[in-house]
Every structure is written in C-alpha cells, then in structure tokens.
Amino acid sequence: MSLDFDVFAVDPKPIPSAVPGFEQAAGPATWPPSTSTLISDDDGALLVDCLITEEEGRQLAAWVKSRGADPGYVYITHPHADHFLGLPQILAAFPRARPVALAESIPAMEEQVSAAFMQVWGGFFPGQLTSKPVVPAALAGTTIRIGGTEAMVIPVGTTDTGHSSVVHVPGLSLVVSGDAVYNQTHMWLMRSTPDTRASWVRALDAVAALEADIIIAGHRSPQAPDDDARRQIGECRRYIADFEAALERSTAPAELIDRMTAAYPDLANPYTLWVAAYDLLGPKT
C-alpha cells in the first residue's frame, strides 16, 4: 500500500427543528453531511475527525478495519463535538491510536463535553451519543507521522469556530479541511460577526496558499461533483461575500433566507441557513 487516502461520509441526519416554519417550507431539519478521512501508507495511518454518534463511530471503526489500517493517531481539526464524540468507539477498536488536537483548542473541546453542552448535543441526537466522551491530548509540534511520511497541521484561526486547523499532506496534494472549507453545503454562520466572517475568508486564503489539488471538506454534500480544491475555496469565498451582502440588505430572517436560497438553491442542508438567519435577524429574547 503506497501513500493514499479514503473518505468515510455520512448523509444529513434528522434533528428536531428549533426554527419556526422550517419543516413546512423545506422538510425535516437535518444535521449537515459529514466526513472522516483516513490517510495511510504501508507503515502507518492517520484518521482525521471521527463524527458524532455512537453508531457512526462504530461504522467508521469497521470501515477503517476493512481497509487494513491501524491508525497511530486520530487528529481532531477543531472544537466542535460533531467531529469528535465518535472517539470512544474508534479507541475501543484501535487502542494504540492517540487522539490529538491543537493545544489551544483543548479548552474549547473540554467545554463541548461538559454536562451543559452534552445536554444540548443530546437534544439534537437523543439516545445516540456516548456517555463517556474523550477529549484529545495536545499535539506536540505541527506534524504527524504517517509511516514513512508526514502530515502537517496548519492552524487557520476562526472559521465556523475558533482554533480551527487543517491537515496538509503534500505527497498527496491533499488538504483535509475540517470546517475551514465546505463542499456544496450551507456554511455554518450562526453567531457569526463581520470579524469572524472576515477571519474565515483569511482562513480560506491560508488554505489556498497550500496549493493543494484536493480538499476533503468536513461537511460535503452527497451530490458534490468532486473534491477540487480551487472550486471549493472559490465557492466558499463567494458564499461568505453573498451572505454578507444579503445580511446587510435584510431586516428579517425570511429576507435573508430568500436571498441566499435564490443564489444557492441546490446546496445541502438548508436548515443551517435558516438557523443563521433567525440567530442574526430574529427576535431577541
């Protein structure tokens, strides 16, 4: 087995809707489609992100085993629990694997698995989450050994959350982007501000500077045409700019939703857009 990668993808998952009128207008509310990426060669493997529910963790572990891989590391790209609550199932299947993340992201990950936050996550996925979440350890340095090669961890700052990072594998011209890049999926802009949106554009610039050919987005539509890096970066830049313009022109959630839906009628997970619109323009309580 030479240096290679493979992607485990899950479709959008049903969740309870907290947005008035969404289900009548658009159908069931869903969590975005998500990915986990396996990078391996003859002598080692790295798993990047590991989904959220216990069942997804079990399915991901079985999939990794089916590829004959035994990951030495599991890297978590950023402190959102939907990328690491599957860790217990991965570690049960691969006890030698070391879960790691950026040192500066660890406090936010600890907050994500606090009792208060787990209650919130459990409201989205009742009865589906681990009762014993695992927080990664701090990664020493900025590289992760994969057999005879190295993956480089690149901090990119705030995207849809703070302390985001991407994994760059030059030998594959590959970036595994976590939430820094989305692929044909509405971007998570709830609680965003002009400053955080500008930071996200800078993160996209940092990813573009790596000049990779392939990006595996943490949230990738099942209908995405490919994993082309330049297309995805360009589309994400345009989405943020269009959101900024639509937000400035809108005074109510419906106006922002209508403008963005007209511009992006085919993106996966419209619930993400509705949540952002009601958060930024809805009634304040």
PDB file of C-alpha atoms in Angstrom:
ATOM      1  CA  MET A   1       0.000   0.000   0.000  1.00  0.00           C
ATOM      2  CA  SER A   2       1.543   3.315  -1.063  1.00  0.00           C
ATOM      3  CA  LEU A   3       0.540   6.659   0.432  1.00  0.00           C
ATOM      4  CA  ASP A   4      -3.183   7.106  -0.148  1.00  0.00           C
ATOM      5  CA  PHE A   5      -6.384   8.407   1.401  1.00  0.00           C
ATOM      6  CA  ASP A   6     -10.020   7.426   1.602  1.00  0.00           C
ATOM      7  CA  VAL A   7     -13.134   9.160   2.877  1.00  0.00           C
ATOM      8  CA  PHE A   8     -15.978   7.898   5.060  1.00  0.00           C
ATOM      9  CA  ALA A   9     -19.061  10.049   4.521  1.00  0.00           C
ATOM     10  CA  VAL A  10     -22.402  10.176   6.310  1.00  0.00           C
ATOM     11  CA  ASP A  11     -25.573  11.747   4.959  1.00  0.00           C
ATOM     12  CA  PRO A  12     -27.532  14.504   6.715  1.00  0.00           C
ATOM     13  CA  LYS A  13     -29.155  13.272   9.945  1.00  0.00           C
ATOM     14  CA  PRO A  14     -32.619  14.254  11.192  1.00  0.00           C
ATOM     15  CA  ILE A  15     -32.695  16.587  14.181  1.00  0.00           C
ATOM     16  CA  PRO A  16     -35.506  18.457  15.943  1.00  0.00           C
ATOM     17  CA  SER A  17     -36.195  21.828  14.356  1.00  0.00           C
ATOM     18  CA  ALA A  18     -35.946  24.935  16.527  1.00  0.00           C
ATOM     19  CA  VAL A  19     -36.763  27.296  13.624  1.00  0.00           C
ATOM     20  CA  PRO A  20     -40.371  28.365  13.074  1.00  0.00           C
ATOM     21  CA  GLY A  21     -41.854  27.255   9.773  1.00  0.00           C
ATOM     22  CA  PHE A  22     -38.810  25.368   8.534  1.00  0.00           C
ATOM     23  CA  GLU A  23     -40.363  21.918   8.247  1.00  0.00           C
ATOM     24  CA  GLN A  24     -43.447  23.264   6.490  1.00  0.00           C
ATOM     25  CA  ALA A  25     -41.300  25.170   3.990  1.00  0.00           C
ATOM     26  CA  ALA A  26     -38.334  22.867   3.451  1.00  0.00           C
ATOM     27  CA  GLY A  27     -38.954  19.456   5.039  1.00  0.00           C
ATOM     28  CA  PRO A  28     -37.277  17.768   8.010  1.00  0.00           C
ATOM     29  CA  ALA A  29     -34.466  19.580   9.779  1.00  0.00           C
ATOM     30  CA  THR A  30     -31.103  17.845   9.417  1.00  0.00           C
ATOM     31  CA  TRP A  31     -27.534  17.997  10.656  1.00  0.00           C
ATOM     32  CA  PRO A  32     -25.084  18.555   7.783  1.00  0.00           C
ATOM     33  CA  PRO A  33     -23.476  15.666   5.901  1.00  0.00           C
ATOM     34  CA  SER A  34     -20.087  14.904   7.447  1.00  0.00           C
ATOM     35  CA  THR A  35     -16.812  13.181   6.609  1.00  0.00           C
ATOM     36  CA  SER A  36     -13.886  11.427   8.231  1.00  0.00           C
ATOM     37  CA  THR A  37     -10.668  10.907   6.287  1.00  0.00           C
ATOM     38  CA  LEU A  38      -8.169   8.048   6.518  1.00  0.00           C
ATOM     39  CA  ILE A  39      -4.614   8.707   5.305  1.00  0.00           C
ATOM     40  CA  SER A  40      -2.316   5.692   5.179  1.00  0.00           C
ATOM     41  CA  ASP A  41       0.764   4.065   3.745  1.00  0.00           C
ATOM     42  CA  ASP A  42       2.471   0.704   4.234  1.00  0.00           C
ATOM     43  CA  ASP A  43       3.657   1.524   7.758  1.00  0.00           C
ATOM     44  CA  GLY A  44       1.047   3.741   9.362  1.00  0.00           C
ATOM     45  CA  ALA A  45      -2.255   5.549   9.244  1.00  0.00           C
ATOM     46  CA  LEU A  46      -3.913   8.744  10.441  1.00  0.00           C
ATOM     47  CA  LEU A  47      -7.642   9.246  10.926  1.00  0.00           C
ATOM     48  CA  VAL A  48      -8.876  12.845  10.732  1.00  0.00           C
ATOM     49  CA  ASP A  49     -12.098  13.600  12.650  1.00  0.00           C
ATOM     50  CA  CYS A  50     -14.497  10.903  13.771  1.00  0.00           C
ATOM     51  CA  LEU A  51     -18.137  12.053  13.567  1.00  0.00           C
ATOM     52  CA  ILE A  52     -20.616  12.296  16.418  1.00  0.00           C
ATOM     53  CA  THR A  53     -22.977   9.417  17.228  1.00  0.00           C
ATOM     54  CA  GLU A  54     -22.002   6.088  18.747  1.00  0.00           C
ATOM     55  CA  GLU A  55     -23.349   4.253  15.709  1.00  0.00           C
ATOM     56  CA  GLU A  56     -21.329   6.435  13.336  1.00  0.00           C
ATOM     57  CA  GLY A  57     -18.238   5.761  15.452  1.00  0.00           C
ATOM     58  CA  ARG A  58     -18.812   2.012  15.232  1.00  0.00           C
ATOM     59  CA  GLN A  59     -19.414   2.155  11.489  1.00  0.00           C
ATOM     60  CA  LEU A  60     -16.320   4.293  10.980  1.00  0.00           C
ATOM     61  CA  ALA A  61     -14.166   1.900  13.032  1.00  0.00           C
ATOM     62  CA  ALA A  62     -15.413  -1.075  10.997  1.00  0.00           C
ATOM     63  CA  TRP A  63     -14.710   0.819   7.780  1.00  0.00           C
ATOM     64  CA  VAL A  64     -11.140   1.633   8.876  1.00  0.00           C
ATOM     65  CA  LYS A  65     -10.555  -2.021   9.767  1.00  0.00           C
ATOM     66  CA  SER A  66     -11.905  -3.085   6.387  1.00  0.00           C
ATOM     67  CA  ARG A  67      -9.127  -1.040   4.805  1.00  0.00           C
ATOM     68  CA  GLY A  68      -6.488  -2.913   6.793  1.00  0.00           C
ATOM     69  CA  ALA A  69      -5.439   0.226   8.652  1.00  0.00           C
ATOM     70  CA  ASP A  70      -4.424   0.624  12.288  1.00  0.00           C
ATOM     71  CA  PRO A  71      -4.251   4.373  12.948  1.00  0.00           C
ATOM     72  CA  GLY A  72      -1.442   5.590  15.162  1.00  0.00           C
ATOM     73  CA  TYR A  73      -3.169   8.951  15.556  1.00  0.00           C
ATOM     74  CA  VAL A  74      -6.657  10.415  15.387  1.00  0.00           C
ATOM     75  CA  TYR A  75      -6.465  14.134  14.716  1.00  0.00           C
ATOM     76  CA  ILE A  76      -9.412  16.420  15.505  1.00  0.00           C
ATOM     77  CA  THR A  77      -9.438  19.543  13.372  1.00  0.00           C
ATOM     78  CA  HIS A  78     -11.413  21.915  15.606  1.00  0.00           C
ATOM     79  CA  PRO A  79     -13.510  22.081  18.787  1.00  0.00           C
ATOM     80  CA  HIS A  80     -16.948  21.086  17.521  1.00  0.00           C
ATOM     81  CA  ALA A  81     -18.314  17.944  19.134  1.00  0.00           C
ATOM     82  CA  ASP A  82     -19.770  16.623  15.877  1.00  0.00           C
ATOM     83  CA  HIS A  83     -16.173  15.924  14.859  1.00  0.00           C
ATOM     84  CA  PHE A  84     -15.004  14.045  17.942  1.00  0.00           C
ATOM     85  CA  LEU A  85     -17.797  12.486  20.008  1.00  0.00           C
ATOM     86  CA  GLY A  86     -17.237   9.303  17.982  1.00  0.00           C
ATOM     87  CA  LEU A  87     -13.784   8.919  19.553  1.00  0.00           C
ATOM     88  CA  PRO A  88     -14.691   6.267  22.189  1.00  0.00           C
ATOM     89  CA  GLN A  89     -15.762   3.809  19.503  1.00  0.00           C
ATOM     90  CA  ILE A  90     -12.594   4.467  17.500  1.00  0.00           C
ATOM     91  CA  LEU A  91     -10.357   3.985  20.537  1.00  0.00           C
ATOM     92  CA  ALA A  92     -12.178   0.787  21.511  1.00  0.00           C
ATOM     93  CA  ALA A  93     -11.379  -0.621  18.071  1.00  0.00           C
ATOM     94  CA  PHE A  94      -7.858   0.849  17.882  1.00  0.00           C
ATOM     95  CA  PRO A  95      -6.468   1.082  21.436  1.00  0.00           C
ATOM     96  CA  ARG A  96      -2.998   2.124  20.216  1.00  0.00           C
ATOM     97  CA  ALA A  97      -4.362   5.212  18.490  1.00  0.00           C
ATOM     98  CA  ARG A  98      -3.525   8.564  20.096  1.00  0.00           C
ATOM     99  CA  PRO A  99      -6.242  11.221  19.830  1.00  0.00           C
ATOM    100  CA  VAL A 100      -4.653  14.659  19.395  1.00  0.00           C
ATOM    101  CA  ALA A 101      -5.605  18.245  18.559  1.00  0.00           C
ATOM    102  CA  LEU A 102      -4.114  21.716  18.648  1.00  0.00           C
ATOM    103  CA  ALA A 103      -3.152  22.564  22.220  1.00  0.00           C
ATOM    104  CA  GLU A 104      -5.072  25.847  22.074  1.00  0.00           C
ATOM    105  CA  SER A 105      -8.265  24.031  21.029  1.00  0.00           C
ATOM    106  CA  ILE A 106      -8.338  21.691  24.036  1.00  0.00           C
ATOM    107  CA  PRO A 107     -10.161  24.031  26.477  1.00  0.00           C
ATOM    108  CA  ALA A 108     -12.964  24.553  23.964  1.00  0.00           C
ATOM    109  CA  MET A 109     -13.193  20.792  23.403  1.00  0.00           C
ATOM    110  CA  GLU A 110     -13.449  20.268  27.160  1.00  0.00           C
ATOM    111  CA  GLU A 111     -16.302  22.767  27.199  1.00  0.00           C
ATOM    112  CA  GLN A 112     -18.032  20.876  24.371  1.00  0.00           C
ATOM    113  CA  VAL A 113     -18.198  17.723  26.531  1.00  0.00           C
ATOM    114  CA  SER A 114     -19.261  19.497  29.732  1.00  0.00           C
ATOM    115  CA  ALA A 115     -22.584  18.424  31.226  1.00  0.00           C
ATOM    116  CA  ALA A 116     -24.307  21.558  29.935  1.00  0.00           C
ATOM    117  CA  PHE A 117     -23.068  21.148  26.377  1.00  0.00           C
ATOM    118  CA  MET A 118     -23.696  17.400  26.295  1.00  0.00           C
ATOM    119  CA  GLN A 119     -27.287  18.142  27.248  1.00  0.00           C
ATOM    120  CA  VAL A 120     -27.518  20.445  24.230  1.00  0.00           C
ATOM    121  CA  TRP A 121     -25.931  17.891  21.916  1.00  0.00           C
ATOM    122  CA  GLY A 122     -28.190  15.204  23.358  1.00  0.00           C
ATOM    123  CA  GLY A 123     -31.187  17.330  22.402  1.00  0.00           C
ATOM    124  CA  PHE A 124     -30.100  17.077  18.781  1.00  0.00           C
ATOM    125  CA  PHE A 125     -29.318  13.349  18.993  1.00  0.00           C
ATOM    126  CA  PRO A 126     -31.312  11.839  21.877  1.00  0.00           C
ATOM    127  CA  GLY A 127     -30.015   8.450  22.991  1.00  0.00           C
ATOM    128  CA  GLN A 128     -27.356   8.414  20.267  1.00  0.00           C
ATOM    129  CA  LEU A 129     -24.298   9.894  21.980  1.00  0.00           C
ATOM    130  CA  THR A 130     -21.583   8.456  24.173  1.00  0.00           C
ATOM    131  CA  SER A 131     -21.911   8.892  27.928  1.00  0.00           C
ATOM    132  CA  LYS A 132     -18.115   8.868  28.256  1.00  0.00           C
ATOM    133  CA  PRO A 133     -16.728  11.450  25.827  1.00  0.00           C
ATOM    134  CA  VAL A 134     -12.991  11.651  25.220  1.00  0.00           C
ATOM    135  CA  VAL A 135     -11.053  14.884  24.793  1.00  0.00           C
ATOM    136  CA  PRO A 136      -7.894  14.647  22.660  1.00  0.00           C
ATOM    137  CA  ALA A 137      -4.460  15.407  24.054  1.00  0.00           C
ATOM    138  CA  ALA A 138      -2.401  18.351  22.840  1.00  0.00           C
ATOM    139  CA  LEU A 139      -0.403  17.617  19.705  1.00  0.00           C
ATOM    140  CA  ALA A 140       3.325  18.124  20.240  1.00  0.00           C
ATOM    141  CA  GLY A 141       4.564  20.182  17.320  1.00  0.00           C
ATOM    142  CA  THR A 142       2.843  20.640  13.979  1.00  0.00           C
ATOM    143  CA  THR A 143       3.461  17.336  12.201  1.00  0.00           C
ATOM    144  CA  ILE A 144       2.005  13.844  12.471  1.00  0.00           C
ATOM    145  CA  ARG A 145       3.971  10.847  11.254  1.00  0.00           C
ATOM    146  CA  ILE A 146       2.143   8.508   8.863  1.00  0.00           C
ATOM    147  CA  GLY A 147       4.505   5.610   8.324  1.00  0.00           C
ATOM    148  CA  GLY A 148       7.215   6.962   6.074  1.00  0.00           C
ATOM    149  CA  THR A 149       5.705  10.389   5.508  1.00  0.00           C
ATOM    150  CA  GLU A 150       4.358  13.327   7.488  1.00  0.00           C
ATOM    151  CA  ALA A 151       1.119  15.271   7.580  1.00  0.00           C
ATOM    152  CA  MET A 152       1.382  18.918   8.516  1.00  0.00           C
ATOM    153  CA  VAL A 153      -1.136  20.581  10.806  1.00  0.00           C
ATOM    154  CA  ILE A 154      -1.875  24.185   9.813  1.00  0.00           C
ATOM    155  CA  PRO A 155      -3.714  26.438  12.300  1.00  0.00           C
ATOM    156  CA  VAL A 156      -6.111  28.726  10.405  1.00  0.00           C
ATOM    157  CA  GLY A 157      -7.821  30.638  13.219  1.00  0.00           C
ATOM    158  CA  THR A 158     -11.563  31.253  13.339  1.00  0.00           C
ATOM    159  CA  THR A 159     -13.788  29.684  10.696  1.00  0.00           C
ATOM    160  CA  ASP A 160     -17.174  28.477  11.928  1.00  0.00           C
ATOM    161  CA  THR A 161     -15.489  28.254  15.336  1.00  0.00           C
ATOM    162  CA  GLY A 162     -12.224  29.367  16.880  1.00  0.00           C
ATOM    163  CA  HIS A 163      -8.968  27.391  16.910  1.00  0.00           C
ATOM    164  CA  SER A 164      -9.613  25.702  13.579  1.00  0.00           C
ATOM    165  CA  SER A 165      -6.940  23.807  11.678  1.00  0.00           C
ATOM    166  CA  VAL A 166      -6.408  21.803   8.505  1.00  0.00           C
ATOM    167  CA  VAL A 167      -4.233  18.790   7.730  1.00  0.00           C
ATOM    168  CA  HIS A 168      -1.931  19.105   4.714  1.00  0.00           C
ATOM    169  CA  VAL A 169      -0.358  16.072   3.059  1.00  0.00           C
ATOM    170  CA  PRO A 170       1.926  17.432   0.315  1.00  0.00           C
ATOM    171  CA  GLY A 171       2.668  13.933  -1.013  1.00  0.00           C
ATOM    172  CA  LEU A 172      -0.993  13.598  -1.969  1.00  0.00           C
ATOM    173  CA  SER A 173      -1.579  17.288  -2.809  1.00  0.00           C
ATOM    174  CA  LEU A 174      -4.329  16.922  -0.197  1.00  0.00           C
ATOM    175  CA  VAL A 175      -5.858  19.109   2.488  1.00  0.00           C
ATOM    176  CA  VAL A 176      -8.338  17.698   4.998  1.00  0.00           C
ATOM    177  CA  SER A 177     -10.089  20.881   5.967  1.00  0.00           C
ATOM    178  CA  GLY A 178     -12.413  20.153   8.867  1.00  0.00           C
ATOM    179  CA  ASP A 179     -14.859  23.077   8.806  1.00  0.00           C
ATOM    180  CA  ALA A 180     -12.488  25.565   7.169  1.00  0.00           C
ATOM    181  CA  VAL A 181     -13.913  24.590   3.783  1.00  0.00           C
ATOM    182  CA  TYR A 182     -17.420  23.350   2.996  1.00  0.00           C
ATOM    183  CA  ASN A 183     -18.277  21.430  -0.180  1.00  0.00           C
ATOM    184  CA  GLN A 184     -21.666  22.286  -1.697  1.00  0.00           C
ATOM    185  CA  THR A 185     -23.199  22.631   1.777  1.00  0.00           C
ATOM    186  CA  HIS A 186     -24.584  25.710   3.506  1.00  0.00           C
ATOM    187  CA  MET A 187     -21.858  27.162   5.726  1.00  0.00           C
ATOM    188  CA  TRP A 188     -22.429  27.462   9.489  1.00  0.00           C
ATOM    189  CA  LEU A 189     -22.774  31.196  10.109  1.00  0.00           C
ATOM    190  CA  MET A 190     -24.882  31.148  13.255  1.00  0.00           C
ATOM    191  CA  ARG A 191     -23.423  33.599  15.803  1.00  0.00           C
ATOM    192  CA  SER A 192     -21.047  34.919  13.159  1.00  0.00           C
ATOM    193  CA  THR A 193     -19.958  38.560  13.105  1.00  0.00           C
ATOM    194  CA  PRO A 194     -18.264  40.722  10.478  1.00  0.00           C
ATOM    195  CA  ASP A 195     -14.958  39.949  12.216  1.00  0.00           C
ATOM    196  CA  THR A 196     -15.451  36.168  12.300  1.00  0.00           C
ATOM    197  CA  ARG A 197     -16.588  36.122   8.686  1.00  0.00           C
ATOM    198  CA  ALA A 198     -13.505  38.118   7.694  1.00  0.00           C
ATOM    199  CA  SER A 199     -11.377  35.663   9.680  1.00  0.00           C
ATOM    200  CA  TRP A 200     -12.959  32.791   7.782  1.00  0.00           C
ATOM    201  CA  VAL A 201     -12.015  34.419   4.470  1.00  0.00           C
ATOM    202  CA  ARG A 202      -8.428  34.715   5.722  1.00  0.00           C
ATOM    203  CA  ALA A 203      -8.527  31.017   6.628  1.00  0.00           C
ATOM    204  CA  LEU A 204      -9.617  30.225   3.073  1.00  0.00           C
ATOM    205  CA  ASP A 205      -6.688  32.296   1.815  1.00  0.00           C
ATOM    206  CA  ALA A 206      -4.345  30.266   4.041  1.00  0.00           C
ATOM    207  CA  VAL A 207      -5.727  27.016   2.643  1.00  0.00           C
ATOM    208  CA  ALA A 208      -5.432  28.319  -0.919  1.00  0.00           C
ATOM    209  CA  ALA A 209      -1.765  29.178  -0.276  1.00  0.00           C
ATOM    210  CA  LEU A 210      -1.051  25.481   0.304  1.00  0.00           C
ATOM    211  CA  GLU A 211      -1.809  24.943  -3.421  1.00  0.00           C
ATOM    212  CA  ALA A 212      -3.327  21.505  -2.891  1.00  0.00           C
ATOM    213  CA  ASP A 213      -5.330  19.907  -5.677  1.00  0.00           C
ATOM    214  CA  ILE A 214      -7.772  18.085  -3.390  1.00  0.00           C
ATOM    215  CA  ILE A 215      -9.707  19.261  -0.355  1.00  0.00           C
ATOM    216  CA  ILE A 216     -11.799  16.918   1.749  1.00  0.00           C
ATOM    217  CA  ALA A 217     -14.332  19.142   3.467  1.00  0.00           C
ATOM    218  CA  GLY A 218     -15.650  18.213   6.883  1.00  0.00           C
ATOM    219  CA  HIS A 219     -19.156  18.858   5.529  1.00  0.00           C
ATOM    220  CA  ARG A 220     -19.521  17.622   1.947  1.00  0.00           C
ATOM    221  CA  SER A 221     -22.782  17.258   0.048  1.00  0.00           C
ATOM    222  CA  PRO A 222     -23.519  13.739  -1.193  1.00  0.00           C
ATOM    223  CA  GLN A 223     -24.164  15.451  -4.549  1.00  0.00           C
ATOM    224  CA  ALA A 224     -20.868  17.353  -4.655  1.00  0.00           C
ATOM    225  CA  PRO A 225     -19.324  16.874  -8.109  1.00  0.00           C
ATOM    226  CA  ASP A 226     -15.751  16.390  -6.871  1.00  0.00           C
ATOM    227  CA  ASP A 227     -13.210  17.420  -4.229  1.00  0.00           C
ATOM    228  CA  ASP A 228     -11.442  20.014  -6.361  1.00  0.00           C
ATOM    229  CA  ALA A 229      -9.637  22.452  -4.105  1.00  0.00           C
ATOM    230  CA  ARG A 230      -9.897  25.585  -6.207  1.00  0.00           C
ATOM    231  CA  ARG A 231     -13.609  25.172  -6.868  1.00  0.00           C
ATOM    232  CA  GLN A 232     -14.408  24.677  -3.196  1.00  0.00           C
ATOM    233  CA  ILE A 233     -12.335  27.606  -1.984  1.00  0.00           C
ATOM    234  CA  GLY A 234     -13.848  29.877  -4.615  1.00  0.00           C
ATOM    235  CA  GLU A 235     -17.381  28.797  -3.758  1.00  0.00           C
ATOM    236  CA  CYS A 236     -16.824  29.314  -0.027  1.00  0.00           C
ATOM    237  CA  ARG A 237     -15.369  32.785  -0.574  1.00  0.00           C
ATOM    238  CA  ARG A 238     -18.371  33.662  -2.721  1.00  0.00           C
ATOM    239  CA  TYR A 239     -20.864  32.246  -0.212  1.00  0.00           C
ATOM    240  CA  ILE A 240     -19.467  34.370   2.635  1.00  0.00           C
ATOM    241  CA  ALA A 241     -19.452  37.501   0.454  1.00  0.00           C
ATOM    242  CA  ASP A 242     -23.011  36.849  -0.711  1.00  0.00           C
ATOM    243  CA  PHE A 243     -24.151  36.183   2.856  1.00  0.00           C
ATOM    244  CA  GLU A 244     -22.563  39.439   3.988  1.00  0.00           C
ATOM    245  CA  ALA A 245     -24.333  41.381   1.234  1.00  0.00           C
ATOM    246  CA  ALA A 246     -27.681  39.659   1.793  1.00  0.00           C
ATOM    247  CA  LEU A 247     -27.471  40.204   5.540  1.00  0.00           C
ATOM    248  CA  GLU A 248     -26.811  43.917   5.060  1.00  0.00           C
ATOM    249  CA  ARG A 249     -29.901  44.236   2.840  1.00  0.00           C
ATOM    250  CA  SER A 250     -32.218  42.160   5.044  1.00  0.00           C
ATOM    251  CA  THR A 251     -34.223  43.227   8.081  1.00  0.00           C
ATOM    252  CA  ALA A 252     -35.923  39.894   8.838  1.00  0.00           C
ATOM    253  CA  PRO A 253     -34.898  36.222   8.673  1.00  0.00           C
ATOM    254  CA  ALA A 254     -37.179  35.480   5.720  1.00  0.00           C
ATOM    255  CA  GLU A 255     -35.493  38.130   3.581  1.00  0.00           C
ATOM    256  CA  LEU A 256     -32.023  36.708   4.216  1.00  0.00           C
ATOM    257  CA  ILE A 257     -33.257  33.154   3.639  1.00  0.00           C
ATOM    258  CA  ASP A 258     -34.967  34.108   0.365  1.00  0.00           C
ATOM    259  CA  ARG A 259     -31.923  35.946  -0.959  1.00  0.00           C
ATOM    260  CA  MET A 260     -29.488  33.152  -0.126  1.00  0.00           C
ATOM    261  CA  THR A 261     -31.828  30.414  -1.323  1.00  0.00           C
ATOM    262  CA  ALA A 262     -32.242  32.181  -4.645  1.00  0.00           C
ATOM    263  CA  ALA A 263     -28.465  32.377  -5.000  1.00  0.00           C
ATOM    264  CA  TYR A 264     -27.836  28.835  -3.704  1.00  0.00           C
ATOM    265  CA  PRO A 265     -30.909  26.690  -4.426  1.00  0.00           C
ATOM    266  CA  ASP A 266     -29.077  23.369  -4.506  1.00  0.00           C
ATOM    267  CA  LEU A 267     -26.736  23.399  -1.510  1.00  0.00           C
ATOM    268  CA  ALA A 268     -27.091  20.650   1.068  1.00  0.00           C
ATOM    269  CA  ASN A 269     -28.621  21.301   4.484  1.00  0.00           C
ATOM    270  CA  PRO A 270     -30.734  24.444   4.153  1.00  0.00           C
ATOM    271  CA  TYR A 271     -31.543  24.181   7.863  1.00  0.00           C
ATOM    272  CA  THR A 272     -28.066  25.608   8.515  1.00  0.00           C
ATOM    273  CA  LEU A 273     -29.019  28.773   6.618  1.00  0.00           C
ATOM    274  CA  TRP A 274     -32.319  29.135   8.468  1.00  0.00           C
ATOM    275  CA  VAL A 275     -30.631  28.769  11.847  1.00  0.00           C
ATOM    276  CA  ALA A 276     -28.160  31.529  10.971  1.00  0.00           C
ATOM    277  CA  ALA A 277     -30.898  33.823   9.666  1.00  0.00           C
ATOM    278  CA  TYR A 278     -33.025  33.500  12.801  1.00  0.00           C
ATOM    279  CA  ASP A 279     -29.997  33.856  15.043  1.00  0.00           C
ATOM    280  CA  LEU A 280     -28.816  37.060  13.363  1.00  0.00           C
ATOM    281  CA  LEU A 281     -32.128  38.690  12.423  1.00  0.00           C
ATOM    282  CA  GLY A 282     -34.784  37.000  14.520  1.00  0.00           C
ATOM    283  CA  PRO A 283     -36.500  38.429  17.613  1.00  0.00           C
ATOM    284  CA  LYS A 284     -34.160  38.883  20.550  1.00  0.00           C
ATOM    285  CA  THR A 285     -35.373  37.457  23.837  1.00  0.00           C
TER     286      THR A 285
END
